[in-house]
Short mmCIF file of C-alpha atoms in Angstrom, two decimals:
data_model
loop_
_atom_site.label_atom_id
_atom_site.label_comp_id
_atom_site.label_asym_id
_atom_site.label_seq_id
_atom_site.Cartn_x
_atom_site.Cartn_y
_atom_site.Cartn_z
CA ASP O 1 -31.31 -15.43 -22.90
CA PHE O 2 -32.63 -14.91 -19.13
CA GLN O 3 -35.89 -15.37 -18.33
CA PHE O 4 -35.78 -12.21 -15.58
CA ASP O 5 -34.66 -9.05 -15.23
CA LEU O 6 -31.19 -8.33 -14.69
CA TYR O 7 -31.68 -4.89 -12.74
CA GLU O 8 -34.68 -6.43 -10.30
CA LEU O 9 -32.32 -9.20 -9.35
CA LEU O 10 -29.11 -6.76 -8.84
CA SER O 11 -31.26 -4.25 -6.85
CA SER O 12 -33.23 -6.96 -4.80
CA LEU O 13 -29.97 -8.51 -3.94
CA ILE O 14 -28.49 -5.20 -2.59
CA PHE O 15 -31.80 -4.35 -0.78
CA ALA O 16 -31.88 -7.54 1.10
CA ARG O 17 -28.30 -7.68 1.90
CA ALA O 18 -28.66 -4.10 3.43
CA VAL O 19 -31.81 -5.19 5.27
CA ASN O 20 -31.08 -8.69 6.63
CA PRO O 21 -27.62 -10.25 5.43
CA CYS O 22 -27.52 -13.93 5.28
CA SER O 23 -26.77 -16.80 2.55
CA LYS O 24 -28.20 -16.79 -0.42
CA TYR O 25 -30.95 -19.71 0.37
CA ARG O 26 -32.29 -18.26 3.39
CA THR O 27 -32.03 -14.50 1.50
CA PHE O 28 -34.57 -16.23 -1.02
CA HIS O 29 -36.54 -17.83 0.89
CA GLU O 30 -37.03 -15.62 3.91
CA VAL O 31 -35.75 -12.33 3.01
CA LEU O 32 -36.85 -11.17 -0.64
CA PRO O 33 -41.03 -12.58 0.19
CA ASN O 34 -40.80 -9.32 2.66
CA LEU O 35 -39.01 -6.67 0.76
CA TYR O 36 -41.41 -3.96 -0.65
CA GLU O 37 -42.58 -5.81 -3.67
CA PRO O 38 -42.62 -9.61 -4.78
CA VAL O 39 -39.39 -10.70 -7.00
CA HIS O 40 -40.25 -12.37 -10.18
CA TYR O 41 -37.43 -15.03 -10.66
CA SER O 42 -36.82 -18.18 -8.89
CA TYR O 43 -33.91 -19.42 -6.74
CA ASP O 44 -32.03 -21.32 -9.65
CA GLN O 45 -32.45 -17.70 -11.52
CA LEU O 46 -30.60 -16.29 -8.83
CA LEU O 47 -27.77 -18.52 -8.52
CA ASP O 48 -27.50 -17.68 -12.49
CA GLY O 49 -27.65 -14.28 -12.26
CA LEU O 50 -25.27 -14.11 -9.49
CA SER O 51 -22.77 -16.30 -11.53
CA PHE O 52 -23.33 -13.77 -14.70
CA ILE O 53 -22.62 -10.49 -12.55
CA GLY O 54 -19.94 -12.43 -10.85
CA ASN O 55 -18.14 -13.24 -14.57
CA ASP O 56 -18.36 -9.34 -15.31
CA TYR O 57 -17.84 -7.89 -11.91
CA GLN O 58 -15.31 -5.81 -12.89
CA LYS O 59 -17.38 -4.08 -15.80
CA PHE O 60 -20.54 -3.68 -13.00
CA VAL O 61 -17.70 -1.57 -10.83
CA GLU O 62 -16.57 0.29 -13.77
CA ILE O 63 -20.43 0.79 -14.87
CA PHE O 64 -21.04 1.94 -11.13
CA THR O 65 -18.09 4.19 -10.82
CA VAL O 66 -18.92 6.04 -14.06
CA GLN O 67 -22.59 6.99 -12.81
CA THR O 68 -21.01 7.91 -9.49
CA LYS O 69 -18.51 10.23 -11.34
CA LYS O 70 -21.79 11.91 -13.38
CA ALA O 71 -23.92 12.16 -9.93
CA PHE O 72 -21.64 13.22 -7.42
CA GLY O 73 -18.28 14.12 -9.05
CA LEU O 74 -14.73 12.06 -8.18
CA ASP O 75 -11.47 13.30 -7.56
CA THR O 76 -8.71 11.34 -8.38
CA SER O 77 -5.89 13.58 -7.59
CA LYS O 78 -5.09 11.23 -4.85
CA SER O 79 -6.42 7.79 -4.61
CA TYR O 80 -6.24 4.97 -1.29
CA PHE O 81 -5.79 1.64 -1.95
CA ASP O 82 -5.70 -1.57 0.79
CA CYS O 83 -6.05 -5.01 0.80
CA THR O 84 -7.78 -7.59 2.72
CA ASN O 85 -9.06 -11.35 2.76
CA PHE O 86 -12.11 -13.27 3.32
CA TYR O 87 -12.04 -16.79 4.74
CA PHE O 88 -14.33 -20.06 3.32
CA GLU O 89 -14.89 -22.98 5.94
CA ILE O 90 -14.19 -25.50 3.28
CA ASP O 91 -11.49 -28.14 3.87
CA ARG O 92 -10.02 -28.39 0.39
CA GLU O 93 -8.58 -25.53 -1.71
CA ASP O 94 -9.33 -24.51 -5.18
CA ASP O 95 -7.91 -22.40 -8.03
CA PHE O 96 -9.53 -19.41 -6.24
CA ARG O 97 -9.98 -20.04 -2.63
CA ARG O 98 -6.55 -20.93 -1.50
CA LYS O 99 -4.53 -20.71 2.05
CA GLY O 100 -2.63 -18.12 2.72
CA PRO O 101 -1.48 -15.39 5.06
CA SER O 102 -5.26 -14.52 6.76
CA LYS O 103 -6.21 -11.33 8.42
CA GLU O 104 -7.81 -13.39 11.55
CA ASN O 105 -5.06 -15.91 11.79
CA ARG O 106 -7.66 -18.79 10.54
CA LYS O 107 -5.83 -21.81 8.69
CA ASP O 108 -8.90 -21.83 6.28
CA PRO O 109 -8.70 -21.01 2.25
CA ILE O 110 -9.04 -17.21 1.74
CA ILE O 111 -9.35 -14.96 -1.35
CA GLY O 112 -7.75 -11.67 -1.37
CA LEU O 113 -9.79 -8.27 -1.94
CA GLY O 114 -8.31 -4.89 -2.96
CA LEU O 115 -10.13 -1.76 -2.86
CA LEU O 116 -9.46 1.88 -4.31
CA LEU O 117 -11.09 5.01 -2.96
CA ASP O 118 -10.76 8.69 -4.45
CA SER O 119 -9.84 11.72 -2.29
CA ASN O 120 -12.98 11.80 -0.76
CA GLN O 121 -12.75 8.07 0.23
CA ILE O 122 -15.72 7.35 -2.30
CA PRO O 123 -14.85 3.62 -3.47
CA ILE O 124 -13.83 3.91 -7.14
CA GLY O 125 -12.21 0.27 -7.97
CA MET O 126 -12.09 -3.52 -6.40
CA LYS O 127 -10.18 -6.45 -7.74
CA MET O 128 -10.50 -10.18 -6.25
CA TYR O 129 -7.54 -12.65 -6.33
CA PRO O 130 -6.98 -15.94 -5.11
CA GLY O 131 -5.65 -16.40 -1.59
CA ASN O 132 -2.20 -17.49 -1.81
CA ALA O 133 -1.38 -14.60 -4.48
CA SER O 134 0.72 -11.14 -3.60
CA GLU O 135 -1.22 -8.19 -3.36
CA LYS O 136 1.54 -6.00 -4.18
CA PRO O 137 1.18 -6.39 -7.73
CA VAL O 138 -3.00 -5.84 -7.14
CA LEU O 139 -2.45 -1.89 -6.71
CA ARG O 140 -0.86 -1.74 -9.97
CA ASP O 141 -3.66 -3.64 -11.98
CA VAL O 142 -6.48 -1.72 -10.48
CA ILE O 143 -5.18 1.78 -10.98
CA ASP O 144 -3.96 0.90 -14.68
CA GLN O 145 -7.60 -0.61 -15.10
CA LEU O 146 -9.26 2.50 -13.60
CA LYS O 147 -7.26 4.90 -15.61
CA THR O 148 -7.87 3.54 -18.66
CA GLN O 149 -11.82 3.12 -18.23
CA ASN O 150 -12.04 6.72 -16.84
CA ASN O 151 -9.60 8.10 -19.27
CA ILE O 152 -7.91 9.63 -16.33
CA VAL O 153 -4.74 11.51 -17.32
CA GLY O 154 -3.62 13.80 -14.51
CA LYS O 155 -1.15 12.98 -11.59
CA THR O 156 -2.43 10.96 -8.81
CA ILE O 157 -0.78 9.97 -5.47
CA HIS O 158 -1.21 6.45 -4.75
CA VAL O 159 -1.71 5.89 -1.21
CA ALA O 160 -0.96 2.81 0.89
CA ASP O 161 0.49 1.37 3.76
CA LYS O 162 3.43 -0.62 4.12
CA GLY O 163 2.11 -4.20 2.87
CA LEU O 164 2.07 -2.48 -0.47
CA ASN O 165 5.27 -0.07 -0.17
CA CYS O 166 7.54 -2.10 -2.65
CA ALA O 167 10.29 -0.49 -5.23
CA GLN O 168 8.05 -1.95 -8.11
CA ASN O 169 4.79 -0.13 -6.91
CA ILE O 170 7.25 2.90 -6.74
CA ALA O 171 8.54 2.53 -9.90
CA PHE O 172 4.90 1.94 -11.41
CA SER O 173 3.53 5.26 -9.75
CA LYS O 174 6.65 7.51 -11.01
CA LYS O 175 6.27 6.04 -14.81
CA ASN O 176 2.81 6.50 -15.06
CA GLY O 177 3.61 10.28 -14.17
CA ASP O 178 2.23 9.57 -11.11
CA GLY O 179 3.04 10.35 -7.13
CA TYR O 180 3.20 7.66 -3.85
CA LEU O 181 2.73 8.36 -0.19
CA PHE O 182 3.38 5.01 1.57
CA SER O 183 4.46 3.83 4.76
CA LYS O 184 7.61 2.34 5.69
CA SER O 185 9.06 0.19 8.25
CA VAL O 186 11.92 1.88 10.44
CA LYS O 187 12.88 -1.66 11.67
CA GLY O 188 14.11 -2.48 8.23
CA LEU O 189 15.96 0.61 7.26
CA PRO O 190 19.85 0.67 6.64
CA GLU O 191 22.09 1.87 9.77
CA THR O 192 22.58 5.18 8.58
CA GLU O 193 19.04 6.03 8.37
CA LYS O 194 18.11 4.48 11.79
CA ALA O 195 20.75 6.68 13.06
CA TRP O 196 18.79 10.00 11.73
CA VAL O 197 15.43 8.29 13.45
CA LEU O 198 16.99 8.25 16.52
CA LEU O 199 18.57 11.23 16.54
CA GLU O 200 17.38 13.87 19.16
CA ASN O 201 17.31 16.82 16.89
CA GLY O 202 15.06 18.39 14.38
CA TRP O 203 11.57 17.17 16.34
CA LYS O 204 8.49 19.30 16.15
CA ASP O 205 5.91 18.77 18.75
CA VAL O 206 2.42 18.36 17.58
CA LYS O 207 -0.37 19.00 20.06
CA ASP O 208 -4.06 19.06 20.60
CA LYS O 209 -5.70 22.43 21.32
CA ASN O 210 -5.70 21.81 25.11
CA GLY O 211 -2.02 21.61 24.71
CA ASN O 212 -1.64 17.46 25.15
CA LEU O 213 1.10 16.16 23.01
CA LEU O 214 -0.12 13.98 20.29
CA TYR O 215 3.21 13.02 18.41
CA ARG O 216 6.33 14.11 17.41
CA CYS O 217 7.63 14.51 13.92
CA LYS O 218 10.44 15.57 11.94
CA SER O 219 11.13 15.54 8.18
CA CYS O 220 14.07 15.33 5.43
CA VAL O 221 14.38 15.52 1.16
CA ASP O 222 16.97 13.31 -0.14
CA LYS O 223 17.87 10.86 -2.48
CA PHE O 224 17.31 7.16 -1.73
CA PRO O 225 18.00 4.10 -3.78
CA TYR O 226 15.63 1.67 -4.73
CA LYS O 227 16.05 -1.46 -6.50
CA VAL O 228 13.88 -1.98 -9.60
CA GLU O 229 13.35 -5.05 -11.95
CA HIS O 230 13.05 -4.65 -15.53
CA ASP O 231 13.24 -7.34 -18.30
CA GLY O 232 14.30 -9.56 -15.87
CA LYS O 233 17.36 -7.64 -14.82
CA GLU O 234 17.54 -5.58 -11.35
CA PHE O 235 18.80 -2.17 -11.17
CA ILE O 236 19.37 0.59 -8.26
CA VAL O 237 17.59 3.51 -9.12
CA GLU O 238 17.99 6.59 -6.65
CA LEU O 239 14.87 8.61 -5.96
CA THR O 240 14.10 11.98 -4.57
CA GLU O 241 11.51 11.96 -1.76
CA LYS O 242 10.58 13.29 1.40
CA ARG O 243 10.36 11.59 4.53
CA LEU O 244 8.35 12.21 7.39
CA LEU O 245 8.84 10.57 10.71
CA THR O 246 6.39 10.81 13.66
CA TYR O 247 6.84 9.40 16.98
CA ASN O 248 3.41 8.69 19.17
CA PRO O 249 4.16 8.01 22.72
CA SER O 250 0.68 6.36 23.47
CA LEU O 251 1.23 4.09 20.40
CA ALA O 252 5.03 3.24 21.62
CA THR O 253 3.35 2.18 25.45
CA LYS O 254 0.95 0.28 23.30
CA LYS O 255 3.65 -1.65 21.21
CA ARG O 256 5.97 -2.17 24.31
CA TYR O 257 3.21 -3.58 26.22
CA GLU O 258 2.54 -6.03 23.24
CA ILE O 259 6.52 -6.56 22.82
CA HIS O 260 6.91 -7.65 26.56
CA ARG O 261 3.46 -9.82 26.26
CA LEU O 262 4.87 -11.87 23.34
CA SER O 263 8.37 -12.15 24.87
CA GLU O 264 7.02 -13.27 27.91
CA LYS O 265 4.58 -16.03 26.02
CA ALA O 266 7.99 -17.41 24.11
CA LYS O 267 10.13 -17.71 27.14
CA SER O 268 7.15 -19.55 29.11
CA LEU O 269 7.11 -21.75 26.04
CA THR O 270 10.38 -21.92 25.75
CA VAL O 271 11.22 -23.59 29.19
CA SER O 272 8.19 -25.98 28.68
CA GLY O 273 9.68 -27.24 25.57
CA ALA O 274 6.80 -26.27 23.25
CA LYS O 275 6.94 -27.13 19.45
CA LYS O 276 7.42 -24.61 16.95
CA ALA O 277 3.83 -24.34 15.74
CA GLU O 278 2.64 -23.41 19.62
CA TYR O 279 4.44 -20.07 19.41
CA GLY O 280 2.36 -18.30 16.60
CA GLU O 281 3.52 -14.32 16.40
CA ALA O 282 5.81 -14.85 19.25
CA GLY O 283 8.05 -16.96 17.39
CA LYS O 284 9.74 -13.96 16.05
CA TYR O 285 11.37 -13.64 19.43
CA VAL O 286 12.88 -16.93 19.35
CA SER O 287 15.64 -18.56 17.01
CA PHE O 288 15.81 -22.45 16.46
CA THR O 289 18.47 -24.25 15.86
CA ASP O 290 17.85 -27.66 14.32
CA LYS O 291 20.68 -29.81 14.79
CA THR O 292 21.13 -32.73 12.93
CA GLY O 293 19.79 -36.07 14.32
CA GLU O 294 18.84 -34.41 17.38
CA LYS O 295 16.01 -32.11 19.06
CA ALA O 296 16.17 -28.66 17.61
CA VAL O 297 17.45 -26.11 20.20
CA VAL O 298 15.41 -22.82 21.24
CA ASN O 299 16.87 -19.78 22.45
CA ILE O 300 15.50 -16.44 22.90
CA ASN O 301 16.37 -13.73 20.59
CA GLN O 302 16.74 -10.80 22.86
CA ASP O 303 18.60 -8.84 19.90
CA ALA O 304 15.10 -8.76 18.18
CA ILE O 305 13.23 -8.05 21.46
CA ASP O 306 15.51 -5.47 21.93
CA ASN O 307 15.20 -3.81 18.52
CA ASP O 308 11.47 -3.67 18.29
CA ILE O 309 11.25 -1.78 21.66
CA ARG O 310 13.68 0.44 20.61
CA PHE O 311 11.79 1.78 17.46
CA ALA O 312 8.36 1.25 19.12
CA GLY O 313 5.91 4.18 18.53
CA TYR O 314 7.97 5.47 15.45
CA ASN O 315 6.38 5.21 11.93
CA LEU O 316 8.01 6.75 8.61
CA LEU O 317 6.19 7.71 5.85
CA VAL O 318 7.60 8.28 2.04
CA THR O 319 6.49 10.42 -0.62
CA SER O 320 7.03 11.71 -4.15
CA GLU O 321 5.56 14.70 -3.33
CA ILE O 322 8.41 16.57 -1.82
CA LYS O 323 6.51 20.27 -1.32
CA MET O 324 3.73 18.36 0.50
CA THR O 325 3.54 20.33 4.18
CA ASP O 326 4.11 17.54 7.22
CA GLN O 327 0.66 18.36 8.14
CA ASP O 328 -0.61 17.18 4.65
CA ILE O 329 1.47 14.38 4.46
CA TYR O 330 0.59 12.86 7.84
CA ASN O 331 -3.38 13.96 7.60
CA THR O 332 -3.51 12.48 4.01
CA TYR O 333 -1.98 8.92 5.11
CA HIS O 334 -4.10 8.57 8.13
CA ASN O 335 -7.13 8.78 5.45
CA LEU O 336 -6.68 5.14 5.14
CA TRP O 337 -8.80 4.44 8.18
CA ARG O 338 -11.60 4.77 5.85
CA ILE O 339 -10.56 1.57 3.82
CA GLU O 340 -10.29 -0.23 7.11
CA GLU O 341 -14.04 1.01 8.04
CA SER O 342 -14.96 -0.39 4.82
CA PHE O 343 -13.71 -3.58 5.22
CA LYS O 344 -15.09 -3.75 8.49
CA ILE O 345 -18.23 -2.82 7.50
CA MET O 346 -18.14 -5.57 5.02
CA LYS O 347 -17.25 -8.26 7.39
CA SER O 348 -19.37 -7.31 10.26
CA ASP O 349 -22.64 -5.20 9.39
CA LEU O 350 -22.56 -7.25 5.74
CA ASP O 351 -21.80 -10.56 6.91
CA ALA O 352 -19.20 -10.85 4.12
CA ARG O 353 -17.75 -13.85 5.03
CA PRO O 354 -17.84 -16.69 5.59
CA ALA O 355 -19.37 -16.88 2.23
CA PHE O 356 -21.56 -20.17 1.22
CA CYS O 357 -21.09 -19.84 -2.49
CA GLN O 358 -19.11 -22.55 -4.42
CA LYS O 359 -18.37 -21.63 -8.00
CA GLU O 360 -15.90 -18.84 -8.41
CA GLU O 361 -18.58 -16.58 -10.16
CA THR O 362 -21.02 -16.73 -7.76
CA ILE O 363 -18.56 -15.74 -5.00
CA LYS O 364 -17.29 -12.99 -7.21
CA GLY O 365 -21.00 -11.98 -7.38
CA HIS O 366 -21.32 -12.05 -3.78
CA PHE O 367 -18.70 -9.85 -3.05
CA LEU O 368 -19.76 -7.50 -5.81
CA ILE O 369 -23.27 -7.36 -4.16
CA CYS O 370 -21.40 -6.37 -0.83
CA TYR O 371 -19.08 -3.63 -2.69
CA LEU O 372 -22.16 -2.16 -4.31
#
């Protein structure tokens, strides 16, 4: 029953976002009047329309994905997935905007956003979720929806960073007949696998055209145990996977500098008797012993510092695709930077945050506009 053209609303808001991103109020009163032709809807109708498209944002994403496939073609043999979050300058949480681990280390309520790209890094899926929810199940939800909507039956390799690497996501990939390529924390490996990481044999040097060392790598194929949950029970399953270990000297230097800076901060705060909340990220190098009825005792955790220094510069990639070459695994994983670039553009060039919308539907409509 809208008394205005929904396509005109959608397209004009996208053009306005690209030309001069700002609040919806300023967009209507300052940007839209200066577009190539006047719009035929009021400010209240803008908010109603935004709420409408936000309520069904996944349907709009699906329509645009289908049209992109028709116009340009999509390659879903590999899919790249990552999550970020966006803050809101409000004091009180609601059902959607919840306090959680913010990428900007802010204390404001946030929402999470997961983005899926195809092999050529074209966006093909998006999902929003409350800020306090885990991002790990989002990968499964988005890929399930995408495959159902687009009748994708071929094998897809899911590529994501270590934040999304969990046994359930790996089991999901295998169960669907898909593959996976995730990074994995070297520091969290069992001692036997850490020994392989530090062994000096098996390394290959990768150099640039001038002969300068870019990184070193070595790989192995073996069976590795994973703990998965099914029907409320936990099972240990062994999966054959290829693991590619890389060592980057310049990354190691950068990491060691950061570790040294944080450890020095922890030491100075310990000497000055700072509160636990003041340590921030440096708190991982400190152990707090709470003596009953007395002040907490703070000690520098030298083992944690030494462990981080020992594994600085190492990165481990794990994949179900045992026939992939080391170079192909490395190059495929490093295409994840495209998603980071998309998030960066949304946050900076498109001013996606802080968002000034109030209702959940209009917030979702706002981020749909940014996505499109």
